[in-house]
Coordinates of C-alpha atoms and ligand atoms in Angstrom, one line a residue:
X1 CA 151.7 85.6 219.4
X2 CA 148.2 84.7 220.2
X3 CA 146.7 83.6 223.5
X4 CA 143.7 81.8 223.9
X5 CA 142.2 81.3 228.1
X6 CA 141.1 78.2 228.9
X7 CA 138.5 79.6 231.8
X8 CA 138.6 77.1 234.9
X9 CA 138.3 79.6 238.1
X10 CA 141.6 78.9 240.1
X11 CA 142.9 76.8 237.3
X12 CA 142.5 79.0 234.6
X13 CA 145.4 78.9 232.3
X14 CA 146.4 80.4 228.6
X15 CA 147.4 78.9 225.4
X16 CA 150.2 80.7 223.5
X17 CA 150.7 80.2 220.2
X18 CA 153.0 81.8 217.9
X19 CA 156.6 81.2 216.4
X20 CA 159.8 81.4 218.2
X21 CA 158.3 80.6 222.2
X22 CA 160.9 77.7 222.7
X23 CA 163.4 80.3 222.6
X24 CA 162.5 82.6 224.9
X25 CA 158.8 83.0 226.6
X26 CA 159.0 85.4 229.4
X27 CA 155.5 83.4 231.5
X28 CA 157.6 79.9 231.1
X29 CA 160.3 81.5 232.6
X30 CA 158.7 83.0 235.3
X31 CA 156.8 79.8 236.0
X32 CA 160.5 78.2 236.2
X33 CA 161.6 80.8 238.5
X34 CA 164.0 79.5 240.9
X35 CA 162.1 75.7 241.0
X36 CA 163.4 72.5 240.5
X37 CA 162.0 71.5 236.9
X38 CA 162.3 68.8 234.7
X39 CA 161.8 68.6 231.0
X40 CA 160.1 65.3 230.1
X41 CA 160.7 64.0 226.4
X42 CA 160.7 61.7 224.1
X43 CA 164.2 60.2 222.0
X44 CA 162.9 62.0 218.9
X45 CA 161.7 65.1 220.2
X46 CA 165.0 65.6 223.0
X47 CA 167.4 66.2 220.6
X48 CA 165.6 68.4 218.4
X49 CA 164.4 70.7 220.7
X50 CA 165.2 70.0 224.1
X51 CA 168.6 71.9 223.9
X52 CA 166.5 75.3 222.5
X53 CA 164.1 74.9 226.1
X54 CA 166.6 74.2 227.9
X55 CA 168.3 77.8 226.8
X56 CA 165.2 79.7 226.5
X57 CA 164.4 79.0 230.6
X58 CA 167.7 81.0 230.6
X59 CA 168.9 79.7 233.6
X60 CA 166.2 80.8 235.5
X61 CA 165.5 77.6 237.6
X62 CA 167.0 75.9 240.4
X63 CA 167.5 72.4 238.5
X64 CA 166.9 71.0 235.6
X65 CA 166.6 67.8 234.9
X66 CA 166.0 66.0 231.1
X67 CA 163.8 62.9 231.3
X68 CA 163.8 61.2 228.1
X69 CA 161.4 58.8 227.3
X70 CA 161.2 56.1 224.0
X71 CA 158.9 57.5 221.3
X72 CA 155.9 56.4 220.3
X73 CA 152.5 55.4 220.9
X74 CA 153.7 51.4 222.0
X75 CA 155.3 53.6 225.1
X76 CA 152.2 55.2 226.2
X77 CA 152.9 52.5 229.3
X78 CA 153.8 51.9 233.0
X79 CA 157.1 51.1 232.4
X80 CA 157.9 54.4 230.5
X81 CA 156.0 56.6 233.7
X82 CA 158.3 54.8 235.9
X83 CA 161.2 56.2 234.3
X84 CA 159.7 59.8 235.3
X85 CA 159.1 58.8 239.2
X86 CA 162.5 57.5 239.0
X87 CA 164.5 60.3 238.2
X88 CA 162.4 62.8 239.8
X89 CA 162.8 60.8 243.2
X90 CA 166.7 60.6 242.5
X91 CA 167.1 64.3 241.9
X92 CA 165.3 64.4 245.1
X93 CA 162.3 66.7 243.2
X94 CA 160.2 68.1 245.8
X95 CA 156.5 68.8 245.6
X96 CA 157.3 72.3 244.2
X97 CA 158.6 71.3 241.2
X98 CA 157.4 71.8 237.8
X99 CA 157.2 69.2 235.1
X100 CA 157.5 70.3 231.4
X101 CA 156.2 68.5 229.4
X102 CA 158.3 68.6 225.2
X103 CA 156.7 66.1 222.8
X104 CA 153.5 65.0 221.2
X105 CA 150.3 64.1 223.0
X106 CA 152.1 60.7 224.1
X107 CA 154.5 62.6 225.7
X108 CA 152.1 65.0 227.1
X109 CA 150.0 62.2 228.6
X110 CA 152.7 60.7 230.4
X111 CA 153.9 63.3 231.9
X112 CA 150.5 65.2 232.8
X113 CA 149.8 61.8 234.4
X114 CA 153.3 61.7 236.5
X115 CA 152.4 65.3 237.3
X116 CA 149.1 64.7 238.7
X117 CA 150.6 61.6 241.3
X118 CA 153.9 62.6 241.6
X119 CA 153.4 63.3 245.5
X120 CA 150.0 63.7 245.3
X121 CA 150.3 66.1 242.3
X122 CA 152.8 68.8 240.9
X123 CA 153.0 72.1 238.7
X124 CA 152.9 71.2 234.8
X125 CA 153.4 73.1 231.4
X126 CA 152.6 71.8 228.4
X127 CA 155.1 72.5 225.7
X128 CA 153.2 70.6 222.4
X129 CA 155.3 69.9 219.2
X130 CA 153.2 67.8 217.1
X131 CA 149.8 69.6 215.0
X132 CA 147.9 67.2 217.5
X133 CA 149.2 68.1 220.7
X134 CA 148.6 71.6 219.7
X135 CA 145.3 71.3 218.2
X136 CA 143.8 69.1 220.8
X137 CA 145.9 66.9 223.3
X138 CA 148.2 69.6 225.5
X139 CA 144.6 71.4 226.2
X140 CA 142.0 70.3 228.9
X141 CA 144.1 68.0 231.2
X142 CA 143.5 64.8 230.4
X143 CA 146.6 62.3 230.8
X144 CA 146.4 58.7 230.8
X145 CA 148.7 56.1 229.6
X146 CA 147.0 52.5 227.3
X147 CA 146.4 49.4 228.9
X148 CA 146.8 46.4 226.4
X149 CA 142.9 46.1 226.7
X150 CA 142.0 49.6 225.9
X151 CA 143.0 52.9 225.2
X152 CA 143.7 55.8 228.2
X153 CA 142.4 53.5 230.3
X154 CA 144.7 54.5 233.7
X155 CA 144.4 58.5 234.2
X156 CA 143.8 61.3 235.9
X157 CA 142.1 64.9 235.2
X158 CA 144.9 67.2 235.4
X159 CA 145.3 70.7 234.1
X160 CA 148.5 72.3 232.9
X161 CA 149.2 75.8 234.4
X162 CA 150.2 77.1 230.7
X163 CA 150.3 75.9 227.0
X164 CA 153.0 77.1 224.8
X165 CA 152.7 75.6 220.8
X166 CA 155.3 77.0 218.8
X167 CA 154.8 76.9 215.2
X168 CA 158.1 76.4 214.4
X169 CA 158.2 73.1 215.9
X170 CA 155.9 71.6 213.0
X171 CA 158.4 72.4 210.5
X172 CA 160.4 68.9 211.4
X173 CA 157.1 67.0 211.7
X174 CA 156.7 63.9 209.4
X175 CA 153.9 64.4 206.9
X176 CA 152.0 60.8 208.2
X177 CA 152.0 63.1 211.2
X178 CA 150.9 66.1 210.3
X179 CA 148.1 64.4 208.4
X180 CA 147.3 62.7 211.9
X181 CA 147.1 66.3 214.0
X182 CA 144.8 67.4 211.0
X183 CA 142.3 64.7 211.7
X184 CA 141.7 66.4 215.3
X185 CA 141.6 69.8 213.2
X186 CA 138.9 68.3 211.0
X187 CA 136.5 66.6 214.0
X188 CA 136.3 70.4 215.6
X189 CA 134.9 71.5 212.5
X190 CA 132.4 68.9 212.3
X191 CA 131.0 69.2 215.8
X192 CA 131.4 72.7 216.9
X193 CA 131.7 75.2 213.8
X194 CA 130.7 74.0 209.8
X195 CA 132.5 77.3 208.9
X196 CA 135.7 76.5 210.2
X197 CA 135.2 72.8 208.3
X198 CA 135.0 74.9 205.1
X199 CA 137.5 76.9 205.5
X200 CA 139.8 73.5 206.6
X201 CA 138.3 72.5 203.4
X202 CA 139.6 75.7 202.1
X203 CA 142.8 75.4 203.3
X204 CA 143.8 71.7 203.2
X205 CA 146.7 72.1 200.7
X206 CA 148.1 75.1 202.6
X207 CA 147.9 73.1 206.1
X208 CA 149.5 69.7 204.2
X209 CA 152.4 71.7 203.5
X210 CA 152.5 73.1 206.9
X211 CA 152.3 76.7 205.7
X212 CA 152.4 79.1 208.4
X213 CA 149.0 81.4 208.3
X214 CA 146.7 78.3 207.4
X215 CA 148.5 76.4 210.8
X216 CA 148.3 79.7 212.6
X217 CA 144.7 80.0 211.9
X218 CA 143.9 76.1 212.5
X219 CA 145.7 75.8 215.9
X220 CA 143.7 78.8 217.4
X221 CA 140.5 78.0 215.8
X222 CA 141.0 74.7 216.8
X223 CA 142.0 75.8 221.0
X224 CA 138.9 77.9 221.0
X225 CA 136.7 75.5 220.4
X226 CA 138.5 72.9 222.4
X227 CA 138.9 75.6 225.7
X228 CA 134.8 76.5 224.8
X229 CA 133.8 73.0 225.9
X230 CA 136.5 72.3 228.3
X231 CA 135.0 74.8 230.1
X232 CA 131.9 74.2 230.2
X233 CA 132.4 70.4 231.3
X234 CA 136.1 70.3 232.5
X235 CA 135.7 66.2 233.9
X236 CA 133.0 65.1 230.7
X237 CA 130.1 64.7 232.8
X238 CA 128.1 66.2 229.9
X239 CA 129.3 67.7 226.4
X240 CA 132.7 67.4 226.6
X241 CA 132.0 63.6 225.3
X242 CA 131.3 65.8 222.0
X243 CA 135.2 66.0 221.6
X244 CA 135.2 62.2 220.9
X245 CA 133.8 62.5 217.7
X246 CA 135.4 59.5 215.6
X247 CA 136.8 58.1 219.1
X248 CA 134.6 54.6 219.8
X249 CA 136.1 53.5 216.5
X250 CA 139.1 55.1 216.4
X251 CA 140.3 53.8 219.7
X252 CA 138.9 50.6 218.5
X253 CA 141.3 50.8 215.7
X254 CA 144.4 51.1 218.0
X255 CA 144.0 48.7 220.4
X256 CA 142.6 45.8 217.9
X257 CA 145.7 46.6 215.8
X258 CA 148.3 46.7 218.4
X259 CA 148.9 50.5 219.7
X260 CA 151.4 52.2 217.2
X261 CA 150.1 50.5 214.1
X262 CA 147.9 53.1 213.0
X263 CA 148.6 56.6 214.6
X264 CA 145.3 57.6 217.0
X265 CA 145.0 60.7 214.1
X266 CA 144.3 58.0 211.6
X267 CA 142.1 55.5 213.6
X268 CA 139.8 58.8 214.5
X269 CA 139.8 60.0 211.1
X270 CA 138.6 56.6 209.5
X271 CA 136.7 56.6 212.7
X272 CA 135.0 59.7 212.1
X273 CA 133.7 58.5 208.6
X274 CA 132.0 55.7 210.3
X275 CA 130.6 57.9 212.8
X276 CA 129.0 60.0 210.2
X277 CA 127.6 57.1 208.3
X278 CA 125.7 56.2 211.5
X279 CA 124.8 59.6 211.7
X280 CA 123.0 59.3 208.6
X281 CA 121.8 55.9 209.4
X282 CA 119.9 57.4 212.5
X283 CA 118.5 59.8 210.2
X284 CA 120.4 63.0 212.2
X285 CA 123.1 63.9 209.2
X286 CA 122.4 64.2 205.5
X287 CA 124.2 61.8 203.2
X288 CA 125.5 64.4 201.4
X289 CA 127.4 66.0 204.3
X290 CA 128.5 62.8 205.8
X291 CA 130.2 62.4 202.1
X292 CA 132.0 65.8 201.8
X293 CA 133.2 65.3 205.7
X294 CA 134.5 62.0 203.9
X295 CA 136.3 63.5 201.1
X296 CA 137.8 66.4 203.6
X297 CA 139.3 63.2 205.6
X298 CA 140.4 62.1 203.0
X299 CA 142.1 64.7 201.3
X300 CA 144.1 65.6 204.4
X301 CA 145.8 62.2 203.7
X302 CA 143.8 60.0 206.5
X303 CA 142.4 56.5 206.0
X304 CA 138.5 56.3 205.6
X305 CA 138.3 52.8 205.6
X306 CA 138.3 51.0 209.3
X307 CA 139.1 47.3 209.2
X308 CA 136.8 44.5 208.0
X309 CA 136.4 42.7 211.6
X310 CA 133.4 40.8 212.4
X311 CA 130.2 42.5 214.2
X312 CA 131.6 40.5 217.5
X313 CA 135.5 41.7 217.1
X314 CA 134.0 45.5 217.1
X315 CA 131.5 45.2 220.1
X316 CA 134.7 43.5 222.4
X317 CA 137.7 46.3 221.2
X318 CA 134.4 48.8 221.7
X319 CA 133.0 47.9 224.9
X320 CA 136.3 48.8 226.8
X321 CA 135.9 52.6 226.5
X322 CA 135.4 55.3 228.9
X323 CA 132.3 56.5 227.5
X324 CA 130.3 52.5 227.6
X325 CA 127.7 52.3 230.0
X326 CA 128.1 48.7 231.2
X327 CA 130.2 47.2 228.6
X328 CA 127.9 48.3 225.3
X329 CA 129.2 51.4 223.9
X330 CA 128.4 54.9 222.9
X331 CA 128.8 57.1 220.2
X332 CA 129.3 60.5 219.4
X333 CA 126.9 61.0 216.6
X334 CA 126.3 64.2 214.4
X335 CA 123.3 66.5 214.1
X336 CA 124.0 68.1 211.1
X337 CA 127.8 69.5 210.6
X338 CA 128.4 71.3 213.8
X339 CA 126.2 69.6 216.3
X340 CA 127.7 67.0 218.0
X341 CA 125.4 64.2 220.5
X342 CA 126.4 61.4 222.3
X343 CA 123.7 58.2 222.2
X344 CA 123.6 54.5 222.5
X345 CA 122.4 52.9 218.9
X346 CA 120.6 50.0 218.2
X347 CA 122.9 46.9 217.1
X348 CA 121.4 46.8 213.8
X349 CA 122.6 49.9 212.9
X350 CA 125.7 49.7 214.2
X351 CA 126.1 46.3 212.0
X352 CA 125.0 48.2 209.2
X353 CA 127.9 50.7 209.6
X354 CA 130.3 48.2 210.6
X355 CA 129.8 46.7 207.3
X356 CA 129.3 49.7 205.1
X357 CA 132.7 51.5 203.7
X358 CA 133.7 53.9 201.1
X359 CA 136.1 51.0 199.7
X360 CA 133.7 47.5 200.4
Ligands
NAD1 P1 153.2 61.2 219.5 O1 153.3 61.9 220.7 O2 153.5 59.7 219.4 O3 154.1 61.9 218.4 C1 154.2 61.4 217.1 C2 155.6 61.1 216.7 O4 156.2 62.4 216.2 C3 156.5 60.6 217.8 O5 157.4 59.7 217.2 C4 157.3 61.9 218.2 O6 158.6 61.5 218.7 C5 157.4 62.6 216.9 N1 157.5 64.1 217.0 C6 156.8 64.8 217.9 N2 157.1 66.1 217.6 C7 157.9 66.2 216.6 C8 158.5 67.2 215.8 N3 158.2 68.5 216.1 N4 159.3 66.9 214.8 C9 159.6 65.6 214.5 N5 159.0 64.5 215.2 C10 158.2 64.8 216.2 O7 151.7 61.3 218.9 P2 150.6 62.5 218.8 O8 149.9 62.3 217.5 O9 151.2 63.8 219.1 O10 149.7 62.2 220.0 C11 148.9 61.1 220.1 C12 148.5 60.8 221.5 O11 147.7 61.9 222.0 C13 147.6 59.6 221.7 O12 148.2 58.8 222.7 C14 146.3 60.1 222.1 O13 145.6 59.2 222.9 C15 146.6 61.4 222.8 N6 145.6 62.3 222.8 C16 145.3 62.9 224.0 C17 144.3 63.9 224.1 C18 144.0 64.5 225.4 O14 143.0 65.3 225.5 N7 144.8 64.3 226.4 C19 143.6 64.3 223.0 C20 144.0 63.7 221.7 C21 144.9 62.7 221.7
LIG2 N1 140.3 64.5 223.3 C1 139.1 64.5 224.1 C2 139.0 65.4 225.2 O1 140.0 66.1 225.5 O2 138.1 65.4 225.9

């Protein structure tokens, strides 16, 4: 097992990673100790792994209660959170309890969010089973659930008080999937570390077939990097916007689609390609990188071409996201691989992306 420390002062909390935690992880279980907790889930995720949680705590809380919610990114809503507050308030959970949260990054959202309001804010663990939620969405404490206009647009900073990503989760994970988490994997190569991107590179058919030293290797690498910046800027007031590399598009992409349509792994990934072509347009990334970043997207079985809307379409899906300043948007733009910036661009240059593609 490996532990990585995200380093907040009082809410300083480790990552664990390793094989076999669902079954029995001795800090979980002392969290648990003797509080009323409830495991929140999704209908795919519950019966797989819920059951194995459920026995690892080993009896060690007072209650526990199973929340299941639908799957899927289309759920990321108001209705689903309500299903939390509901049966927390009528298994009379007090504000001592502990919410677990078992799924993917939609999961871990949701119930981050109901953690953080659930009277006025409660205990949570993260408990990530998809390579995304691992790599990226279980760490740092955002939680949010989509409005239809944008993306993560209702949310609160909230961190977890531990991270436990168990390899052996990935094992049931769809390939579409997998190749979703690795876009995540990919963007913290490109803006924090160009020898982790080649070794990625390196190790892309490995991580495809969910081998278990490549994942190993990726999920920590990939937790450093995300804890490093977290950090540093735990509430994005400066360089944490770096971890939205890809995102302006990407989140563009799942809203102007319909949320669920494309996974948010794909919509970053072909939003990461764009990213780098504007990169290269403001004369900060050579073509030849933003190319080979292309091909690594690419080979880890993600789209790298975004959708042919009209310059208009873009700037209204765009313009509702957390990081626009007054309705016109920003972008997290590359310095070479491994420097990441965040910058308004001039529309011409954005047009000029909009319309360029690998495939047009
Ligand atoms: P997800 O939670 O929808 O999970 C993907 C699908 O896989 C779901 O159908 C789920 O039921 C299923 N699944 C999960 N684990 C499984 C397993 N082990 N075996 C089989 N099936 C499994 O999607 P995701 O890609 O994990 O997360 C995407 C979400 O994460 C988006 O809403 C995105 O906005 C959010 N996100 C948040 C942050 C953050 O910092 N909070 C960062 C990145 C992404
Ligand atoms: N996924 C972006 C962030 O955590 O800041």
């Amino acid at each position: 097992m490996r532990s990585i420390e995200v380093c907040l002062a009082e809410r300083s909390y480790p990552i664990l990673v390793g094989s076999g935690l669902l079954a029995g992880c001795e800090p979980l279980r002392a969290l648990a100790a003797g509080r009323q907790v409830a495991i929140v889930t999704d209908d795919t995720v519950g019966p797989l792994y819920a059951g194995a949680l459920s026995a690892g705590l080993g009896g060690a809380c007072a209650t526990l209660l199973t929340v299941t919610l639908p799957a899927g990114e289309s759920n990321k809503t108001w209705d689903s959170l309500n299903r939390v507050f509901d049966a927390l308030l009528q298994a009379r959970f007090d504000r001592g309890c502990l919410i677990i949260a078992l799924g993917g990054g939609v999961v871990g959202d949701m119930a981050g969010f109901a953690a953080a309001v659930y009277q006025r804010g409660v205990d949570f663990v993260q408990v990530p089973t998809t390579l995304l939620a691992q790599v990226d969405s279980s760490v740092g404490g955002k939680t949010a659930i989509n409005h239809p206009a944008g993306k993560n647009m209702i949310g609160a900073f909230h961190q977890p008080r531990l991270v436990l990503a168990d390899l052996d989760t990935l094992r049931t994970l769809p390939a579409r999937e997998l190749s979703a988490g690795l876009a995540e994997v990919i963007k913290h190569g490109a803006i924090a570390d160009p020898v982790y991107l080649d070794a990625i590179d390196r190790d892309m058919d490995a991580l495809r077939a969910c081998e278990q030293r490549a994942m190993g290797e990726a999920i920590v690498r990939s937790c450093q990097i995300k804890a490093d910046v977290v950090a540093r800027d735990e509430r994005e007031g400066g360089v944490r916007a770096i971890l939205n590399f890809g995102h302006t598009f990407g989140h563009a992409i799942e809203a102007g689609f319909g949320f669920g349509q494309w996974l948010h792994g794909e919509a970053v990934g072909a939003g990461m390609v764009q990213a780098a072509d504007l990169s290269c347009r403001l004369g900060l990334l050579a073509r030849p990188d933003a190319k080979h970043l292309a091909a690594i997207i690419a080979r880890a079985g993600l789209p790298v071409t975004a959708p042919p809307w009209s310059f208009e379409r873009w700037i209204e899906l765009m313009s509702v996201d957390k990081k626009a300043e007054q309705g016109a948007p920003r972008f997290v733009v590359l310095e070479g691989i491994g420097r990441a910036s965040l910058r308004r661009v001039p529309d011409a240059m954005l047009r000029e992306t909009l319309a360029a593609s690998p495939d047009r």
